[in-house]
Amino acid sequence: MAGGGVPMGPGIGGDGTPKNKWAGIFMTAFAAFGGILYGYDTGVIGGVKVMGDWLKTFGKEGPKGYAISTGTESLVVSILSAGTFVGALLAAPIGDRIGRKWGIISGTLVFCIGVALQMAALAVPLFVVGRIFAGIGVGIISCLVPMYQSECSPKWIRGAVVSCYQWAITIGLLLASIVNEGTAKRPNHSSWRIPIGIQFVWAAVLIFGMFLLPESPRWLIARGRDQEAGVNLGRLIGMAPEDPEIDVQLNEIRANLRAEEAIGNGGYIDCFRGTHNKIRFRVLTGIFLQGWQQLTGINFIFYYGTTFFQRSGISNSFLISIATNVVNVGMTIPGIYLVDKAGRRSLLLWGAAGMLICEYVVAVVGVTVKDTDMAGQKVLIAFVCIYIGFFASTWGPVSWVVTSEIFPLNVRAKAMSMATASNWLFNFAIGYATPYLVNSGRGNLNLGVKVFFIWGSTCAGCLIFTYFCIPETKGLSLEAIDVLYQNTTPIHSVAYGRRLKAEQQEMHSQEYLTEKATTAGHGKDKVAGSTEYVENA
């Protein structure tokens, strides 16, 4: 026996469940639509802040026309991330109290308030307040969507389902670039109000869809609502609530929850206890993984790419921005496929190595060629796109997959909220600091393209962190991941995971057959009793 004391099993859609329950997969994949809000809102501001009417409305006239100061640019871009930091921390009590499903809906409603305030604004203060409210909503959604997906999706495709969240983010970024390009030259407020207002459409789709989806069975079990959990689990795996498979999976969730509750009551302090199943290490891994994802420098491209390409002497920077977003969307698809084939750990290692090389190439090319050297600028754009491709197929989706599955159930909401808050805290810091790093003028470092030396160095940190801290969890149920952490280290997790999966499959087959036999026996007793009654009559 490779494992320890925590029960192992299949999770939702385990080894005894046929891999054809597409209704449940589509239901949990739909929740990824929340990523559209995140990606679109991130991408839309990059184009809006350089539109002529927006600059005329919120900026000041100078010798080169209307413009905003570096401080205002930093505030407008990064304040969303400050709001999302708060929203991510609020997601834990919201998700634990009212559930994952209704938590996502409530976060979307808060987001809509922020969109309305931004559309109504004619001065920077109200616009900033709107960005804060939108950020709080996005923060709640960005924490609860991956959590909902990981708790409801089958383990054999859990990585791909959660990766769809990142894919939705990239689609949102692409849609923002297209809409910005379509309205940028309008001479009035509609140039920036239309891109911002379209977010109501994405919000309405998400609210309506989530209203129809089932609540997480794991959350319902934790709240003592076992009957509802059975019904919802049946919807997710396409079985009747009385099917023996439902009881097998619910019993496994109950057993795992009891074992976790014996360790602690699930408070924030419990997230940092040095227990036998390494809760502290797992929580810190999630927090730092999300931080390292931001330190790859990817949001530099999507927040400031339009401005960066303009200053690099590239004409029609809006079209270049669309091209980079197309790469982002397209290259996320291989990541969705590979996350459950190649595994989480391998993708993160290869992705960090690839991004490291690309970013150093961009930095070297940028400082050695002139802005007027079109061949050099094309090389720069090409390696930026390759770098985006590496991120999109590895660190983009996989970081969300890992953080959605490595935490124990009794602290999952709180640990996930802190990991997501870490993502947004680093996002805020990078968004706020970047103009001061790359812009010219007094008080700025004027690094320009040399900022990619920083991003290349941080990717080296990503590589080291992954090697020592990220285990391979491909194909394991959420309950079996507990056992893996108890008995091995990330470096040796691949071999140990193979042993766990073999034992898990054998154990589940035995449990399923036993449950089936018991149910069949009860059925025979009922038939015999009925026959005896008829004969006596």
Coordinates of C-alpha atoms in Angstrom, one line a residue:
M1 CA 0.0 0.0 0.0
A2 CA 1.6 3.3 -1.1
G3 CA -0.8 5.5 0.7
G4 CA -1.4 6.6 4.3
G5 CA -4.5 7.1 6.4
V6 CA -6.6 9.3 4.2
P7 CA -9.1 7.3 2.0
M8 CA -8.4 7.2 -1.7
G9 CA -10.9 7.1 -4.4
P10 CA -12.1 8.3 -7.7
G11 CA -13.6 11.7 -7.0
I12 CA -16.4 12.7 -9.3
G13 CA -16.4 10.5 -12.3
G14 CA -13.9 8.0 -11.0
D15 CA -12.6 4.8 -12.5
G16 CA -15.9 3.1 -12.1
T17 CA -17.8 5.8 -14.0
P18 CA -17.8 5.6 -17.8
K19 CA -16.0 8.5 -19.5
N20 CA -19.0 9.6 -21.5
K21 CA -20.8 11.8 -19.1
W22 CA -20.5 14.9 -21.3
A23 CA -23.4 16.7 -19.8
G24 CA -21.6 17.2 -16.5
I25 CA -18.4 18.1 -18.3
F26 CA -20.2 20.8 -20.3
M27 CA -21.9 22.1 -17.2
T28 CA -18.6 22.6 -15.3
A29 CA -16.8 23.8 -18.4
F30 CA -19.5 26.5 -18.8
A31 CA -18.5 28.0 -15.5
A32 CA -15.2 29.0 -17.2
F33 CA -17.2 31.7 -18.9
G34 CA -16.3 33.8 -15.9
G35 CA -12.9 34.0 -17.4
I36 CA -14.4 36.1 -20.2
L37 CA -15.1 38.9 -17.6
Y38 CA -11.6 38.7 -16.2
G39 CA -9.9 38.6 -19.6
Y40 CA -12.0 41.2 -21.3
D41 CA -11.8 43.7 -18.4
T42 CA -8.0 43.2 -18.3
G43 CA -7.7 43.7 -22.1
V44 CA -10.2 46.5 -22.6
I45 CA -8.4 49.1 -20.4
G46 CA -5.2 48.7 -22.4
G47 CA -6.9 50.1 -25.5
V48 CA -9.3 52.5 -23.9
K49 CA -6.6 54.5 -22.1
V50 CA -5.0 55.5 -25.4
M51 CA -8.3 56.4 -27.2
G52 CA -8.5 60.1 -28.2
D53 CA -11.9 60.8 -26.6
W54 CA -11.0 59.0 -23.4
L55 CA -7.8 61.0 -23.1
K56 CA -9.7 64.2 -23.9
T57 CA -12.3 63.4 -21.2
F58 CA -9.9 62.2 -18.4
G59 CA -6.6 63.7 -19.3
K60 CA -5.0 67.2 -19.7
E61 CA -4.0 69.0 -22.8
G62 CA -0.2 69.3 -23.3
P63 CA 2.2 70.2 -26.1
K64 CA 1.6 66.8 -27.8
G65 CA -2.2 66.8 -27.3
Y66 CA -4.3 65.3 -24.5
A67 CA -2.5 62.9 -22.2
I68 CA -2.6 61.4 -18.7
S69 CA 0.2 61.4 -16.3
T70 CA 2.2 58.3 -15.4
G71 CA 0.6 58.3 -12.0
T72 CA -2.9 58.4 -13.4
E73 CA -2.1 55.7 -15.9
S74 CA -0.8 53.5 -13.1
L75 CA -3.8 54.1 -11.0
V76 CA -6.4 53.5 -13.7
V77 CA -4.8 50.2 -14.8
S78 CA -3.7 48.8 -11.5
I79 CA -6.7 49.7 -9.3
L80 CA -8.7 46.9 -10.8
S81 CA -6.1 44.5 -9.3
A82 CA -6.4 46.1 -5.9
G83 CA -10.2 45.5 -6.1
T84 CA -9.6 41.9 -7.2
F85 CA -7.3 41.4 -4.3
V86 CA -10.1 42.3 -1.9
G87 CA -12.6 40.3 -3.9
A88 CA -10.5 37.2 -3.8
L89 CA -10.2 37.4 0.0
L90 CA -14.0 37.9 0.3
A91 CA -14.6 34.8 -1.9
A92 CA -13.7 32.4 0.9
P93 CA -16.4 33.4 3.4
I94 CA -18.9 34.0 0.5
G95 CA -18.1 30.6 -1.1
D96 CA -18.3 28.8 2.2
R97 CA -21.5 30.5 3.4
I98 CA -23.7 30.6 0.3
G99 CA -21.9 28.1 -1.9
R100 CA -19.7 28.1 -5.0
K101 CA -22.6 28.6 -7.5
W102 CA -24.3 31.5 -5.7
G103 CA -20.9 33.0 -4.9
I104 CA -20.1 33.3 -8.6
I105 CA -23.5 34.9 -9.3
S106 CA -23.0 37.4 -6.5
G107 CA -19.6 38.3 -7.7
T108 CA -20.9 38.9 -11.2
L109 CA -23.6 41.3 -9.8
V110 CA -20.9 43.3 -8.0
F111 CA -18.9 43.4 -11.3
C112 CA -22.0 44.9 -13.1
I113 CA -22.1 47.8 -10.6
G114 CA -18.5 48.6 -11.4
V115 CA -19.2 48.6 -15.2
A116 CA -22.1 50.9 -14.7
L117 CA -20.0 53.4 -12.7
Q118 CA -17.2 53.4 -15.4
M119 CA -19.7 54.1 -18.1
A120 CA -21.2 57.0 -16.2
A121 CA -17.9 58.5 -15.3
L122 CA -16.6 61.8 -16.8
A123 CA -13.8 62.3 -14.3
V124 CA -11.0 60.1 -13.0
P125 CA -12.3 59.6 -9.4
L126 CA -15.6 58.0 -10.4
F127 CA -13.9 55.9 -13.2
V128 CA -11.5 54.6 -10.6
V129 CA -14.3 53.7 -8.1
G130 CA -15.9 51.8 -11.0
R131 CA -12.7 49.9 -11.6
I132 CA -12.5 49.0 -7.9
F133 CA -16.1 47.5 -7.9
A134 CA -15.4 45.7 -11.1
G135 CA -12.2 44.4 -9.5
I136 CA -14.0 43.1 -6.4
G137 CA -16.4 41.2 -8.6
V138 CA -13.7 39.7 -10.8
G139 CA -11.7 38.7 -7.7
I140 CA -14.7 36.7 -6.3
I141 CA -15.3 35.1 -9.7
S142 CA -11.6 34.3 -10.3
C143 CA -11.4 32.4 -7.0
L144 CA -14.7 30.5 -7.1
V145 CA -14.8 29.4 -10.7
P146 CA -11.7 27.2 -10.7
M147 CA -12.8 25.9 -7.2
Y148 CA -16.3 25.0 -8.5
Q149 CA -14.8 23.3 -11.6
S150 CA -12.3 21.2 -9.7
E151 CA -15.0 20.1 -7.2
C152 CA -17.5 19.1 -9.9
S153 CA -15.5 17.8 -12.8
P154 CA -14.4 14.2 -13.5
K155 CA -10.8 13.6 -12.4
W156 CA -9.8 12.1 -15.8
I157 CA -10.5 15.5 -17.5
R158 CA -10.4 17.8 -14.5
G159 CA -7.2 19.5 -15.7
A160 CA -8.7 20.3 -19.1
V161 CA -12.0 21.6 -17.6
V162 CA -10.2 24.0 -15.2
S163 CA -7.8 25.0 -18.1
C164 CA -10.9 26.2 -20.0
Y165 CA -11.0 29.0 -17.4
Q166 CA -7.7 30.3 -18.7
W167 CA -8.8 29.8 -22.3
A168 CA -11.9 31.9 -21.5
I169 CA -9.5 34.6 -20.2
T170 CA -7.6 34.6 -23.4
I171 CA -10.8 34.8 -25.4
G172 CA -11.8 37.8 -23.3
L173 CA -8.5 39.5 -24.1
L174 CA -8.9 38.9 -27.8
L175 CA -12.5 40.2 -27.8
A176 CA -11.4 43.3 -26.0
S177 CA -8.7 43.9 -28.7
I178 CA -11.2 43.5 -31.5
V179 CA -13.8 45.7 -29.9
N180 CA -11.2 48.4 -29.1
E181 CA -10.0 48.3 -32.7
G182 CA -13.5 48.7 -33.9
T183 CA -14.4 51.7 -31.8
A184 CA -11.0 53.5 -31.3
K185 CA -11.6 56.1 -34.0
R186 CA -15.1 57.2 -33.0
P187 CA -15.0 60.9 -32.2
N188 CA -17.2 60.8 -29.1
H189 CA -17.7 59.0 -25.7
S190 CA -19.0 55.9 -27.5
S191 CA -15.5 55.1 -28.5
W192 CA -14.8 53.9 -24.9
R193 CA -18.3 53.4 -23.5
I194 CA -19.1 50.7 -26.0
P195 CA -16.1 48.5 -25.1
I196 CA -16.9 48.9 -21.4
G197 CA -20.6 48.5 -21.8
I198 CA -20.3 45.2 -23.7
Q199 CA -19.3 43.6 -20.4
F200 CA -22.9 43.6 -19.3
V201 CA -23.5 41.0 -22.0
W202 CA -20.8 38.7 -20.7
A203 CA -22.2 39.1 -17.1
A204 CA -25.8 38.3 -18.1
V205 CA -24.7 35.1 -19.9
L206 CA -22.7 34.0 -16.8
I207 CA -25.5 34.8 -14.4
F208 CA -28.2 33.0 -16.4
G209 CA -25.9 29.9 -17.0
M210 CA -24.8 29.6 -13.4
F211 CA -28.5 29.8 -12.2
L212 CA -29.1 26.6 -14.2
L213 CA -26.1 24.7 -13.0
P214 CA -25.9 22.4 -9.9
E215 CA -24.1 23.3 -6.7
S216 CA -20.9 21.6 -5.8
P217 CA -21.6 18.2 -4.2
R218 CA -18.5 18.5 -2.0
W219 CA -19.7 21.8 -0.6
L220 CA -23.2 20.3 0.0
I221 CA -21.6 17.4 1.9
A222 CA -19.6 19.8 4.0
R223 CA -22.9 21.6 4.9
G224 CA -24.7 18.4 5.8
R225 CA -27.0 18.5 2.8
D226 CA -26.3 14.9 1.7
Q227 CA -29.6 14.3 -0.2
E228 CA -29.0 17.4 -2.4
A229 CA -25.4 16.3 -2.9
G230 CA -26.6 13.0 -4.2
V231 CA -29.0 14.6 -6.7
N232 CA -26.4 17.1 -7.9
L233 CA -23.7 14.5 -8.2
G234 CA -26.2 12.4 -10.3
R235 CA -26.7 15.4 -12.6
L236 CA -23.0 15.8 -13.0
I237 CA -22.2 12.2 -13.9
G238 CA -25.4 11.3 -15.6
M239 CA -26.7 8.8 -13.0
A240 CA -29.8 8.4 -10.9
P241 CA -29.3 9.5 -7.2
E242 CA -30.0 5.9 -6.1
D243 CA -27.3 4.4 -8.2
P244 CA -24.6 2.5 -6.2
E245 CA -21.9 4.6 -7.8
I246 CA -23.4 7.8 -6.2
D247 CA -23.1 6.2 -2.7
V248 CA -19.5 5.1 -3.3
Q249 CA -18.4 8.6 -4.3
L250 CA -20.4 10.4 -1.6
N251 CA -19.0 8.1 1.1
E252 CA -15.5 8.8 -0.1
I253 CA -16.1 12.6 0.1
R254 CA -17.5 12.2 3.6
A255 CA -14.6 10.0 4.8
N256 CA -12.1 12.5 3.5
L257 CA -13.9 15.5 5.1
R258 CA -14.0 13.7 8.5
A259 CA -10.3 13.0 8.3
E260 CA -9.6 16.7 7.4
E261 CA -11.9 18.0 10.2
A262 CA -10.0 15.9 12.7
I263 CA -6.9 17.9 11.8
G264 CA -8.6 21.4 12.2
N265 CA -11.8 23.3 11.9
G266 CA -10.9 24.9 8.6
G267 CA -10.0 28.5 9.9
Y268 CA -7.3 30.7 8.4
I269 CA -4.9 29.6 11.2
D270 CA -5.4 25.9 10.0
C271 CA -4.1 26.9 6.6
F272 CA -0.6 27.4 8.1
R273 CA -0.4 24.5 10.5
G274 CA 2.4 22.0 10.1
T275 CA 0.2 18.9 9.8
H276 CA 1.0 15.4 8.5
N277 CA -0.7 16.2 5.2
K278 CA 1.5 19.3 4.8
I279 CA -1.3 21.9 4.7
R280 CA 1.1 24.8 5.3
F281 CA 3.4 23.7 2.5
R282 CA 0.4 23.3 0.1
V283 CA -1.1 26.7 0.9
L284 CA 2.2 28.4 0.5
T285 CA 2.8 26.6 -2.8
G286 CA -0.5 27.9 -4.1
I287 CA 0.2 31.4 -3.0
F288 CA 3.6 31.6 -4.5
L289 CA 2.6 29.7 -7.7
Q290 CA 0.1 32.4 -8.5
G291 CA 2.6 35.1 -7.7
W292 CA 5.2 33.5 -10.0
Q293 CA 2.6 33.4 -12.7
Q294 CA 2.3 37.1 -12.7
L295 CA 6.1 37.6 -12.5
T296 CA 6.4 35.9 -15.9
G297 CA 5.6 39.4 -17.1
I298 CA 2.6 38.3 -19.3
N299 CA 0.3 41.1 -18.2
F300 CA 2.9 43.7 -19.3
I301 CA 1.9 42.7 -22.8
F302 CA -1.8 42.9 -22.2
Y303 CA -1.9 46.0 -20.0
Y304 CA 0.8 48.0 -21.8
G305 CA 1.3 46.2 -25.1
T306 CA -0.4 48.8 -27.2
T307 CA 1.6 51.6 -25.7
F308 CA 4.8 49.6 -25.8
F309 CA 4.5 48.7 -29.5
Q310 CA 3.8 52.4 -30.3
R311 CA 6.9 53.5 -28.5
S312 CA 8.9 50.8 -30.3
G313 CA 8.2 52.5 -33.6
I314 CA 5.6 49.9 -34.7
S315 CA 2.7 51.3 -36.7
N316 CA -0.9 50.2 -36.0
S317 CA -0.1 48.8 -32.6
F318 CA -3.8 47.9 -32.2
L319 CA -3.5 45.2 -34.9
I320 CA -0.3 43.9 -33.3
S321 CA -2.2 43.6 -30.0
I322 CA -4.9 41.6 -31.8
A323 CA -2.2 39.3 -33.2
T324 CA -0.7 38.6 -29.8
N325 CA -4.1 37.9 -28.4
V326 CA -4.9 35.4 -31.3
V327 CA -1.6 33.6 -30.4
N328 CA -2.7 33.6 -26.7
V329 CA -6.1 32.0 -27.6
G330 CA -4.8 29.5 -30.0
M331 CA -1.9 28.3 -27.9
T332 CA -4.1 27.7 -24.9
I333 CA -5.7 24.8 -26.7
P334 CA -2.6 22.6 -26.7
G335 CA -2.3 23.4 -23.0
I336 CA -5.9 22.2 -22.4
Y337 CA -5.1 18.9 -24.2
L338 CA -1.6 18.3 -22.6
V339 CA -2.4 19.1 -19.0
D340 CA -4.0 15.7 -18.5
K341 CA -1.6 14.0 -20.9
A342 CA 1.9 15.4 -20.2
G343 CA 1.0 16.5 -16.7
R344 CA 1.1 19.7 -14.6
R345 CA 4.7 19.6 -13.4
S346 CA 6.2 18.9 -16.9
L347 CA 4.3 21.7 -18.5
L348 CA 5.3 24.2 -15.9
L349 CA 9.0 23.2 -16.2
W350 CA 9.1 23.4 -20.0
G351 CA 7.0 26.6 -20.0
A352 CA 9.3 28.4 -17.6
A353 CA 12.4 27.4 -19.7
G354 CA 10.8 28.5 -22.9
M355 CA 9.7 31.9 -21.6
L356 CA 13.1 32.5 -20.1
I357 CA 14.8 32.1 -23.4
C358 CA 12.3 34.1 -25.4
E359 CA 12.3 37.1 -22.9
Y360 CA 16.1 37.3 -22.9
V361 CA 16.1 37.2 -26.8
V362 CA 13.5 40.1 -26.8
A363 CA 15.6 42.1 -24.4
V364 CA 18.8 41.6 -26.3
V365 CA 17.2 42.4 -29.7
G366 CA 15.5 45.4 -28.2
V367 CA 18.7 47.0 -27.0
T368 CA 20.8 46.2 -30.0
V369 CA 18.5 47.3 -32.9
K370 CA 17.1 50.7 -33.7
D371 CA 13.5 51.6 -33.7
T372 CA 13.7 52.2 -37.5
D373 CA 15.1 48.7 -38.1
M374 CA 12.0 46.9 -39.3
A375 CA 13.7 43.5 -39.5
G376 CA 14.7 43.9 -35.9
Q377 CA 11.2 44.9 -34.9
K378 CA 9.7 41.9 -36.6
V379 CA 12.1 39.6 -34.7
L380 CA 11.0 41.4 -31.5
I381 CA 7.4 40.8 -32.3
A382 CA 8.0 37.2 -33.3
F383 CA 9.7 36.3 -30.0
V384 CA 7.0 38.1 -28.0
C385 CA 4.5 35.9 -29.8
I386 CA 6.5 32.7 -29.1
Y387 CA 6.8 33.8 -25.5
I388 CA 3.0 34.3 -25.3
G389 CA 2.6 30.8 -26.8
F390 CA 4.8 29.2 -24.1
F391 CA 2.8 31.0 -21.4
A392 CA -0.6 30.2 -22.9
S393 CA 0.1 26.5 -23.2
T394 CA 1.7 26.1 -19.8
W395 CA 1.7 28.7 -17.0
G396 CA -1.5 30.3 -18.1
P397 CA -3.9 27.4 -17.6
V398 CA -1.8 25.0 -15.4
S399 CA -1.3 27.4 -12.5
W400 CA -5.1 27.6 -12.1
V401 CA -5.4 23.8 -12.4
V402 CA -2.8 23.2 -9.6
T403 CA -4.2 25.7 -7.2
S404 CA -7.7 24.4 -7.7
E405 CA -6.8 20.9 -6.7
I406 CA -3.9 20.8 -4.1
F407 CA -5.8 22.1 -1.1
P408 CA -7.7 19.9 1.4
L409 CA -11.5 20.4 1.4
N410 CA -11.7 21.8 4.9
V411 CA -9.5 24.8 4.0
R412 CA -10.0 24.8 0.2
A413 CA -12.0 28.0 0.0
K414 CA -9.7 30.0 2.3
A415 CA -6.5 28.6 0.7
M416 CA -7.8 29.2 -2.8
S417 CA -8.8 32.8 -1.9
M418 CA -5.4 33.5 -0.6
A419 CA -3.7 32.0 -3.7
T420 CA -6.0 34.1 -6.0
A421 CA -5.4 37.2 -3.9
S422 CA -1.7 36.6 -4.3
N423 CA -2.2 36.6 -8.1
W424 CA -4.0 39.9 -7.9
L425 CA -1.6 41.4 -5.4
F426 CA 1.3 40.8 -7.8
N427 CA -0.9 41.9 -10.7
F428 CA -1.5 45.1 -8.9
A429 CA 2.2 45.6 -8.1
I430 CA 3.3 44.9 -11.7
G431 CA 0.5 47.0 -13.2
Y432 CA 1.3 50.0 -11.0
A433 CA 5.1 49.8 -11.3
T434 CA 5.4 49.1 -15.0
P435 CA 4.8 52.7 -16.3
Y436 CA 7.5 53.9 -13.9
L437 CA 9.8 51.2 -15.1
V438 CA 9.4 51.7 -18.9
N439 CA 8.3 55.3 -19.4
S440 CA 10.7 58.1 -20.0
G441 CA 10.7 61.4 -18.1
R442 CA 11.5 62.6 -14.7
G443 CA 10.9 60.0 -11.9
N444 CA 10.8 57.1 -14.3
L445 CA 13.5 54.5 -15.0
N446 CA 13.0 54.5 -18.8
L447 CA 13.9 50.9 -19.2
G448 CA 11.8 50.4 -22.2
V449 CA 12.4 47.0 -23.8
K450 CA 15.1 46.3 -21.2
V451 CA 12.3 45.4 -18.8
F452 CA 12.4 42.0 -20.5
F453 CA 15.7 41.3 -18.7
I454 CA 13.7 41.4 -15.5
W455 CA 10.9 39.1 -16.8
G456 CA 13.5 36.6 -18.0
S457 CA 15.2 36.5 -14.6
T458 CA 11.8 36.0 -12.9
C459 CA 11.1 33.0 -15.2
A460 CA 14.4 31.5 -14.0
G461 CA 12.8 31.7 -10.5
C462 CA 9.6 30.0 -11.9
L463 CA 11.8 27.1 -13.1
I464 CA 13.5 26.6 -9.7
F465 CA 10.2 27.0 -7.8
T466 CA 8.4 24.4 -9.9
Y467 CA 11.2 21.8 -9.6
F468 CA 11.2 21.9 -5.8
C469 CA 7.5 22.7 -5.0
I470 CA 5.0 21.5 -7.6
P471 CA 4.0 17.8 -7.5
E472 CA 2.5 15.8 -10.4
T473 CA -1.2 15.4 -9.7
K474 CA -2.3 14.2 -13.2
G475 CA -5.1 11.6 -13.0
L476 CA -5.4 11.7 -9.2
S477 CA -8.7 12.3 -7.4
L478 CA -8.7 15.3 -5.0
E479 CA -8.8 12.8 -2.1
A480 CA -5.8 10.9 -3.5
I481 CA -3.8 14.1 -3.7
D482 CA -3.9 14.3 0.1
V483 CA -2.3 10.9 0.2
L484 CA 0.4 11.9 -2.2
Y485 CA 1.4 14.9 -0.1
Q486 CA 1.5 12.8 3.0
N487 CA 3.9 10.3 1.6
T488 CA 6.3 11.8 -0.9
T489 CA 7.9 15.1 -2.2
P490 CA 7.2 17.0 -5.4
I491 CA 10.5 15.8 -6.9
H492 CA 9.5 12.1 -6.5
S493 CA 5.7 12.6 -7.1
V494 CA 5.6 11.2 -10.6
A495 CA 6.6 7.7 -9.7
Y496 CA 4.5 7.8 -6.5
G497 CA 1.5 9.0 -8.4
R498 CA 1.7 6.0 -10.7
R499 CA 1.5 3.7 -7.7
L500 CA -1.4 5.6 -6.2
K501 CA -3.4 5.5 -9.4
A502 CA -2.9 1.7 -9.7
E503 CA -4.0 1.2 -6.1
Q504 CA -6.9 3.6 -6.4
Q505 CA -8.3 1.9 -9.4
E506 CA -8.1 -1.5 -7.7
M507 CA -9.7 -0.2 -4.5
H508 CA -12.5 1.6 -6.3
S509 CA -13.4 -1.5 -8.4
Q510 CA -13.7 -3.6 -5.2
E511 CA -15.8 -1.0 -3.5
Y512 CA -18.1 -0.6 -6.5
L513 CA -18.6 -4.4 -6.9
T514 CA -19.3 -4.7 -3.1
E515 CA -21.9 -1.9 -3.3
K516 CA -23.5 -3.4 -6.4
A517 CA -23.7 -6.8 -4.8
T518 CA -25.3 -5.3 -1.6
T519 CA -27.9 -3.4 -3.7
A520 CA -28.7 -6.5 -5.7
G521 CA -29.1 -8.6 -2.5
H522 CA -31.6 -6.1 -1.1
G523 CA -33.5 -6.2 -4.4
K524 CA -33.7 -10.1 -4.2
D525 CA -35.0 -9.9 -0.6
K526 CA -37.7 -7.5 -1.7
V527 CA -38.8 -9.8 -4.6
A528 CA -38.8 -12.9 -2.3
G529 CA -40.9 -11.1 0.3
S530 CA -43.4 -10.0 -2.4
T531 CA -43.6 -13.6 -3.7
E532 CA -44.2 -15.0 -0.2
Y533 CA -46.9 -12.4 0.4
V534 CA -48.7 -13.4 -2.8
E535 CA -48.5 -17.1 -2.0
N536 CA -49.8 -16.7 1.5
A537 CA -52.7 -14.6 0.1

